[in-house]
XYZ file of C-alpha atoms in Angstrom:
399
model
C -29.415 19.401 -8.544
C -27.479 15.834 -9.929
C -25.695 13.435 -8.912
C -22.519 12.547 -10.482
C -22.551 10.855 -13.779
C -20.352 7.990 -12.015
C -22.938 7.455 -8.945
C -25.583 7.433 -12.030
C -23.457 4.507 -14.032
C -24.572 2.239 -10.857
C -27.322 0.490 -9.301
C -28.247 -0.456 -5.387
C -27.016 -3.655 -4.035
C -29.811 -5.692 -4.762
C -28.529 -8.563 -2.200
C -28.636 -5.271 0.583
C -32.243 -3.979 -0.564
C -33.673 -7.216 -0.227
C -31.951 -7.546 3.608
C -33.603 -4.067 4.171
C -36.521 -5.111 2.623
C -36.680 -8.240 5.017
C -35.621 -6.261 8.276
C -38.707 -3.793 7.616
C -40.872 -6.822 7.175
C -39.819 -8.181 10.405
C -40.157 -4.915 11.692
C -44.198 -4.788 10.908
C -44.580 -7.928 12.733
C -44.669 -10.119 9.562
C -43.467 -13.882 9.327
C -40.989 -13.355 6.712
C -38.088 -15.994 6.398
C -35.079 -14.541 4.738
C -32.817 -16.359 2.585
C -31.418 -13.256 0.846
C -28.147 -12.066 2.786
C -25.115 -13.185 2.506
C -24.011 -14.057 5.833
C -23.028 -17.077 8.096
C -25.534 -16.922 11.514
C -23.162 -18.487 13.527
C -21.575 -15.976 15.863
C -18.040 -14.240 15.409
C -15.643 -17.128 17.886
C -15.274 -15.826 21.541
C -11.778 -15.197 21.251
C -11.863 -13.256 18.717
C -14.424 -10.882 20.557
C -12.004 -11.161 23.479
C -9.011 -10.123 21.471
C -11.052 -7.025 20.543
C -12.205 -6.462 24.127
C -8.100 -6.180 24.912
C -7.365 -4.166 22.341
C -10.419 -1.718 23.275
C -8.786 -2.217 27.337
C -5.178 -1.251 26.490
C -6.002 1.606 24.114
C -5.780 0.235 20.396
C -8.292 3.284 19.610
C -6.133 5.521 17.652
C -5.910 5.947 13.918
C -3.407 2.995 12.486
C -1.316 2.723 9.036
C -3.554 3.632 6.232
C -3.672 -0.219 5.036
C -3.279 -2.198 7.986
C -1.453 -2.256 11.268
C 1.741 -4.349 11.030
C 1.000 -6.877 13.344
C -2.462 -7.538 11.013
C -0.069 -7.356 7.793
C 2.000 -10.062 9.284
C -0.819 -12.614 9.993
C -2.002 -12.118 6.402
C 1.338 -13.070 5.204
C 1.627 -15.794 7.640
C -2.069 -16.988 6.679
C -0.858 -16.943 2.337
C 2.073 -19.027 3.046
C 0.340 -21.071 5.571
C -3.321 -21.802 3.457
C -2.125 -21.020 0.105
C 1.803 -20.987 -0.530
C 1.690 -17.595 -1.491
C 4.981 -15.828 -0.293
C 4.611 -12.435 0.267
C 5.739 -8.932 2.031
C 4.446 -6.983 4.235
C 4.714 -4.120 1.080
C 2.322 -6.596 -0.776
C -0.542 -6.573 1.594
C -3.337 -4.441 1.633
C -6.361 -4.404 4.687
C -9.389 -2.527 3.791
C -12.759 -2.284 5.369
C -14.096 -5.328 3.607
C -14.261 -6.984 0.558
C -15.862 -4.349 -1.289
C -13.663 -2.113 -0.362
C -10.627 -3.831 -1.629
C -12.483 -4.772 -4.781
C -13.272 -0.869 -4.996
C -9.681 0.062 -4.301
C -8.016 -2.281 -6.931
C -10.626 -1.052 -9.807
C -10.905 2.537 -9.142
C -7.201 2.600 -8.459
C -6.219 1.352 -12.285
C -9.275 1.541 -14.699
C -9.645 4.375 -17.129
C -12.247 4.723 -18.976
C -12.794 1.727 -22.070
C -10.982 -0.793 -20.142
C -12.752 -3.810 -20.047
C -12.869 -6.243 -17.219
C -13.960 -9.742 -17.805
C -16.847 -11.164 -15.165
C -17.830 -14.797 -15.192
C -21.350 -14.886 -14.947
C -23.735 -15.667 -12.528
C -21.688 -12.701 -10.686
C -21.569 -10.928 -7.254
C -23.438 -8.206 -7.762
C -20.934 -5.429 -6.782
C -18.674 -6.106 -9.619
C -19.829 -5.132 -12.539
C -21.228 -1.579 -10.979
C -17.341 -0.886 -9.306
C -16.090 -1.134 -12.974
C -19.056 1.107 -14.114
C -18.267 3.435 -11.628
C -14.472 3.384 -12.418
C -15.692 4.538 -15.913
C -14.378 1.037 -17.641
C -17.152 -1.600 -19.424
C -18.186 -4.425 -17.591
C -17.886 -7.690 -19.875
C -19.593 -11.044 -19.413
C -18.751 -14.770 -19.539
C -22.537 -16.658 -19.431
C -21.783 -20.216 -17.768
C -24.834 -21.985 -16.884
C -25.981 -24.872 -14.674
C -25.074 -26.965 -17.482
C -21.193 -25.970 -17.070
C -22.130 -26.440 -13.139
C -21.681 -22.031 -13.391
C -17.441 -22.514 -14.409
C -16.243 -20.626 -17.541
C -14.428 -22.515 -20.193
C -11.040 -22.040 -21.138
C -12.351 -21.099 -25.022
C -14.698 -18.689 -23.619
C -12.124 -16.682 -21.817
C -9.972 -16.806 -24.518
C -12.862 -15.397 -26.732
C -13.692 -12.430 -24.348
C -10.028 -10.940 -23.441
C -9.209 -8.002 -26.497
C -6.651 -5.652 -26.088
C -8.078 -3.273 -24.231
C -9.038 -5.957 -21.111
C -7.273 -4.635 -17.961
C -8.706 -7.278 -15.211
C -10.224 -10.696 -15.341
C -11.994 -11.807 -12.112
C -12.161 -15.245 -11.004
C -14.115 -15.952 -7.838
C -13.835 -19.299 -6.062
C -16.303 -20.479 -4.480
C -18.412 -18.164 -6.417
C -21.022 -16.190 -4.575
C -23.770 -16.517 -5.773
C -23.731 -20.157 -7.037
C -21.130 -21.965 -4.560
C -19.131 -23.243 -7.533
C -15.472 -23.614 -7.318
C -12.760 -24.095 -9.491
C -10.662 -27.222 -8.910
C -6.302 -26.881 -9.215
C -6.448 -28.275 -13.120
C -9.134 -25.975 -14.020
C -7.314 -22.692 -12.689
C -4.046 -24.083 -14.710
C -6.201 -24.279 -18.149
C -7.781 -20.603 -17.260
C -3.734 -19.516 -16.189
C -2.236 -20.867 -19.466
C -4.724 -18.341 -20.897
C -4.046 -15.696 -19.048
C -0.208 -16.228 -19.766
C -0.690 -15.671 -23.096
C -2.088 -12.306 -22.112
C 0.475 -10.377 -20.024
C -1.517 -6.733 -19.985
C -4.405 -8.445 -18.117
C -4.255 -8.192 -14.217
C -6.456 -11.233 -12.401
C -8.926 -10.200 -9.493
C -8.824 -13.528 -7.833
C -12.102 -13.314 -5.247
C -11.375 -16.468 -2.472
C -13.571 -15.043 0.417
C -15.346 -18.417 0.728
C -12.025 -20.048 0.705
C -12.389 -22.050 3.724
C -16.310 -22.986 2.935
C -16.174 -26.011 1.197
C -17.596 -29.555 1.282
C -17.014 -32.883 -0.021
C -13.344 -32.630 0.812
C -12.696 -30.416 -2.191
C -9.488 -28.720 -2.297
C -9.120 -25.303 -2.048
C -6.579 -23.579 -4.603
C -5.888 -20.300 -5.842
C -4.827 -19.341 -9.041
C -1.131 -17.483 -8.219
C -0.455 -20.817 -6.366
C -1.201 -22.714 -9.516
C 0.276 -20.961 -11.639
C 3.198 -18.955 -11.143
C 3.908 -16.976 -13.492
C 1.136 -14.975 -13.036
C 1.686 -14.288 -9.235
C 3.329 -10.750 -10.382
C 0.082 -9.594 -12.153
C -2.730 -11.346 -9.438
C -4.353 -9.161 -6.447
C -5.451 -12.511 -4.109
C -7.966 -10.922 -2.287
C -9.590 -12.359 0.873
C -11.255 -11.541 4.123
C -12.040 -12.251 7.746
C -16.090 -11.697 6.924
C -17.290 -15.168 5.913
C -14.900 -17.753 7.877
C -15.055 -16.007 10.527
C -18.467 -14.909 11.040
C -17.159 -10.970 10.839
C -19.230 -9.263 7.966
C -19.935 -6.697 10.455
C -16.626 -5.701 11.742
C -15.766 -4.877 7.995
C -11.641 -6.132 7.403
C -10.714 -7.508 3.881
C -7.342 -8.183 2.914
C -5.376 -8.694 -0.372
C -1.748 -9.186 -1.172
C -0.169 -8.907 -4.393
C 2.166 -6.616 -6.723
C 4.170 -3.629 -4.926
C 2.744 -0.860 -6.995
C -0.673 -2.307 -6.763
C -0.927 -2.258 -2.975
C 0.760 1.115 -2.865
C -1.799 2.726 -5.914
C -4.638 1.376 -3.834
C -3.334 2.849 -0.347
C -2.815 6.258 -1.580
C -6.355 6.034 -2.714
C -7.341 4.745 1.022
C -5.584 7.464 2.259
C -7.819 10.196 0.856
C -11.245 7.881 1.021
C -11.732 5.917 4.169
C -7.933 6.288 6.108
C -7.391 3.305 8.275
C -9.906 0.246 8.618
C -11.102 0.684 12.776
C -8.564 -0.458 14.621
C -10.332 -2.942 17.269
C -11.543 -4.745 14.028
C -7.762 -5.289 12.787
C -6.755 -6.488 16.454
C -9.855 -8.891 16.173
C -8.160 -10.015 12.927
C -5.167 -10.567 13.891
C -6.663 -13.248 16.473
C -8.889 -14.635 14.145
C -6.589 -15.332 11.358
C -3.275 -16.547 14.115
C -6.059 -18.583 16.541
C -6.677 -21.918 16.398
C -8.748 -23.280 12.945
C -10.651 -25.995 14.371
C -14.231 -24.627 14.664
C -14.503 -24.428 11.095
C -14.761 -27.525 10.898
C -17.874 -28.324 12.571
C -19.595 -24.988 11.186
C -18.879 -26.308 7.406
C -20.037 -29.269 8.612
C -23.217 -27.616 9.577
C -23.303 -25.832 6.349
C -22.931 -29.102 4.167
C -25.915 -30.927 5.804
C -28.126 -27.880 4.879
C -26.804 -27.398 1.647
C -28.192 -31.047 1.273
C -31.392 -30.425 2.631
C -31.956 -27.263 0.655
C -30.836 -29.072 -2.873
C -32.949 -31.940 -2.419
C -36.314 -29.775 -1.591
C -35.741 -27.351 -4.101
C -35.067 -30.231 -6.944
C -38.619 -31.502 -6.020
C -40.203 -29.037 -7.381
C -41.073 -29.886 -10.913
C -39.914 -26.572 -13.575
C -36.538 -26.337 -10.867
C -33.165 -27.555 -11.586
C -30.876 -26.729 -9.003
C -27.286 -27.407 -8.815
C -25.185 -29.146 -5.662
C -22.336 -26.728 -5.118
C -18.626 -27.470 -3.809
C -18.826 -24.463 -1.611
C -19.782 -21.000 -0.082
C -23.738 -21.130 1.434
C -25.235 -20.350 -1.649
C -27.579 -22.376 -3.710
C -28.989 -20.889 -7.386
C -31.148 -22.920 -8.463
C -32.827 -22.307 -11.951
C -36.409 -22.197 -12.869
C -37.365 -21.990 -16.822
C -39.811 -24.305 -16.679
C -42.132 -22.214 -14.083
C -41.417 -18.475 -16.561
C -45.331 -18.382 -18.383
C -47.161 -19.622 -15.288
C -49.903 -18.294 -13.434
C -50.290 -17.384 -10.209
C -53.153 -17.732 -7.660
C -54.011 -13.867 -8.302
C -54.152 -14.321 -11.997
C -50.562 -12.804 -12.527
C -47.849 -14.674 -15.215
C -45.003 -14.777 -14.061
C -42.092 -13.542 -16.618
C -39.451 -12.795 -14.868
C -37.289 -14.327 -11.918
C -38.054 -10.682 -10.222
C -41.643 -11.236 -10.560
C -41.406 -14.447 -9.054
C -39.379 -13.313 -6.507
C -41.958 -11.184 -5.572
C -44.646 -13.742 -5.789
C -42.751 -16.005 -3.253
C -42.020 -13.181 -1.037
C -45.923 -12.313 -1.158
C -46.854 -15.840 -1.295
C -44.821 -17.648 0.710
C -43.242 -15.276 2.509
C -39.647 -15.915 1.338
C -36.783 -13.246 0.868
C -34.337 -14.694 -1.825
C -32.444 -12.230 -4.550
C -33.881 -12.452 -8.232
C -30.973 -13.943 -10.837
C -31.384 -10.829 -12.775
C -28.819 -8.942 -10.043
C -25.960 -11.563 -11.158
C -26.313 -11.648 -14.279
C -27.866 -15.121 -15.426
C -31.884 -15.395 -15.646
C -34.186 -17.284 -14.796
C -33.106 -18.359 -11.409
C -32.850 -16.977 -7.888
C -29.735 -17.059 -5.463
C -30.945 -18.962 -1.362
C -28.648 -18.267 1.189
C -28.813 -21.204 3.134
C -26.708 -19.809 6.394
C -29.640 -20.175 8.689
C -31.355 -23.186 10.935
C -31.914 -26.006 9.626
C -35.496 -25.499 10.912
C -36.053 -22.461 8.998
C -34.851 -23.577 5.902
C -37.131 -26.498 6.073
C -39.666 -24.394 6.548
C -38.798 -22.047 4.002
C -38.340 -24.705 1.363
C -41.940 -26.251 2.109
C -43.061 -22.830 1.564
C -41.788 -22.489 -1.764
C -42.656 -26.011 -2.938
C -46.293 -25.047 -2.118
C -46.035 -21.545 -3.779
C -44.545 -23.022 -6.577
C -47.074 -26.106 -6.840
C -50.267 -23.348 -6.673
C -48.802 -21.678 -10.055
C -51.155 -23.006 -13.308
């Protein structure tokens, strides 16, 4: 027997075998610090968990409106116009279970097969395999450390054609933290508006995970006229320490939201219902812990950037957001490890540190730009100072 040629077009989340990989570690007993998953370890706020508790107590158990119950549609338009003066209907929003699952939604909803969908890369690793499984070709922007991992207005100018039905633009970018500024969406938008078949995926998950007092912005707020061809897609997973309870959120054009619910109503029907009363709480409640937990976030991101940029062959970048570091490593690809193996690749060296030093991080293969390696650094400060000594000494024993 086979599988479908679609389920053969894609490829494991590598950022979820490595998590497995670490659990099972952890499982035997071994000392393994992981650095690969991509979520906050601070703890979901109390009254969110309370909210849920209510809505368990009064009977919110029953199957909802296949996108969304209205009372979680109306604090998703509240939270646009409130964070992002995005006006929107309740028509125009769409909740899922998760990010993915919007992102799956939107693509398998309008891509036929030869569409192309333009990915800046380094990427999150689920994109390019939805459009693969969709049936439409994946196709790639390369911006390095030395364009601090932004594309270039030329560049995206260079890879739209005529058959490009989405362009994604994710800000702050998971997996490098990197996020685009106001003026830089405008010179990406007066692109775009010179391209009015192309619909814009615009990723802002990490929206409210950002340091240095860099301004968030979105790219239908900056630019208008492409608010009628944008899907602003969002979530309560990152914020608000959620990724389990599994709610994303997107508004944008009429017939967008209503292709992608007809397609939720014959896939996953309603996201669970407890989860969307959590979310309504979370996204109506009161703001102000996230602003110690970026805090918190910002002082490791420091600590992890200065020990990794120690280590001589490593460049790695200081990023305006998310809890990602991806820090590049050319100048250690040719060296030799203790066991007399060179390293080639930035999976085999992966695999080194997580033999060596034991380390869990995700190779830079899975994103799309080699050599380098993608840390989570949404754990203890302890920990990652421990991890990072561990790597400095793994990577000072390779000849």
């Amino acid at each position: 027997m086979q599988t479908s040629a679609a389920l053969q077009r894609i490829q494991p989340s590598a950022t979820l075998a490595m998590t497995s990989r670490v659990f099972e570690l952890k499982r035997q007993g071994i000392d393994v610090i992981g650095l690969g998953a991509g979520e906050p370890d601070f703890d979901t706020p109390d009254f969110v968990k309370e909210a849920a508790i209510e809505a368990i107590r009064a009977g919110k158990t029953k199957y909802t409106n296949v996108d969304g119950t209205p009372e979680l549609k109306q604090a998703v338009v509240a939270k646009f116009a409130r964070d992002n003066g995005l006006t929107y209907a309740e028509n125009q929003i769409s909740v899922n279970s998760g990010g993915k699952h919007t992102l799956f939604n939107a693509f398998c909803a309008t891509i036929d097969a030869g569409d192309e969908v333009v990915i800046p890369a380094p990427y999150w690793v689920s994109y390019p395999d939805v459009v693969e499984f969709a049936g439409g070709k994946p196709v790639f922007i390369a911006a390095g450390a030395d364009q601090n991992y932004k594309i270039r207005p030329e560049q995206l100018e260079a890879a739209i054609t005529a058959k490009t039905k989405w362009v994604v633009l994710n800000s702050p970018s998971n997996p490098t933290g990197a996020a685009y500024s106001a003026a830089e969406l405008k010179a990406l938008g007066e692109v775009l508006e010179r391209h009015p078949h192309v619909l814009i995926y615009a990723d802002d998950m990490y929206e409210h995970i950002l340091y240095d007092g860099f301004e968030f912005a979105t790219i239908a707020q900056v630019v208008p006229s492409l608010y009628d061809r944008t899907l602003t897609a969002n979530g309560v997973s990152k914020a608000y320490a959620m990724t389990g309870w599994r709610i994303g959120y997107a508004g944008g054009p009429v017939w967008l939201i209503k292709a992608m619910g007809k397609l939720q109503s014959q896939s996953t029907s309603n996201p669970c219902s407890i989860s969307q009363a959590a979310s309504v709480a979370a996204l109506n409640g009161d703001q102000s812990f996230l602003k110690e937990r970026v805090a918190a976030f910002q002082g490791r991101r420091d600590l992890v950037v200065s020990m990794l940029n120690q280590i001589n062959g490593m460049t790695c970048p200081r990023p305006e957001g998310a809890f990602y570091v991806y820090p590049e490593f050319a100048g250690l690809i040719g060296k030799t490890t203790p066991k007399g193996q060179t390293i080639t690749t930035d999976e085999e060296m992966i695999a080194y540190l997580l033999d060596e030093a034991k380390v869990a991080a995700v190779h830079g293969a899975a994103f799309g730009l080699s050599p380098a390696m993608r840390i989570s650094y949404a754990t203890s400060e302890a920990l990652l100072t421990e991890a990072c000594t561990r790597i400095q000494t793994a990577c000072a024993a390779l000849r």
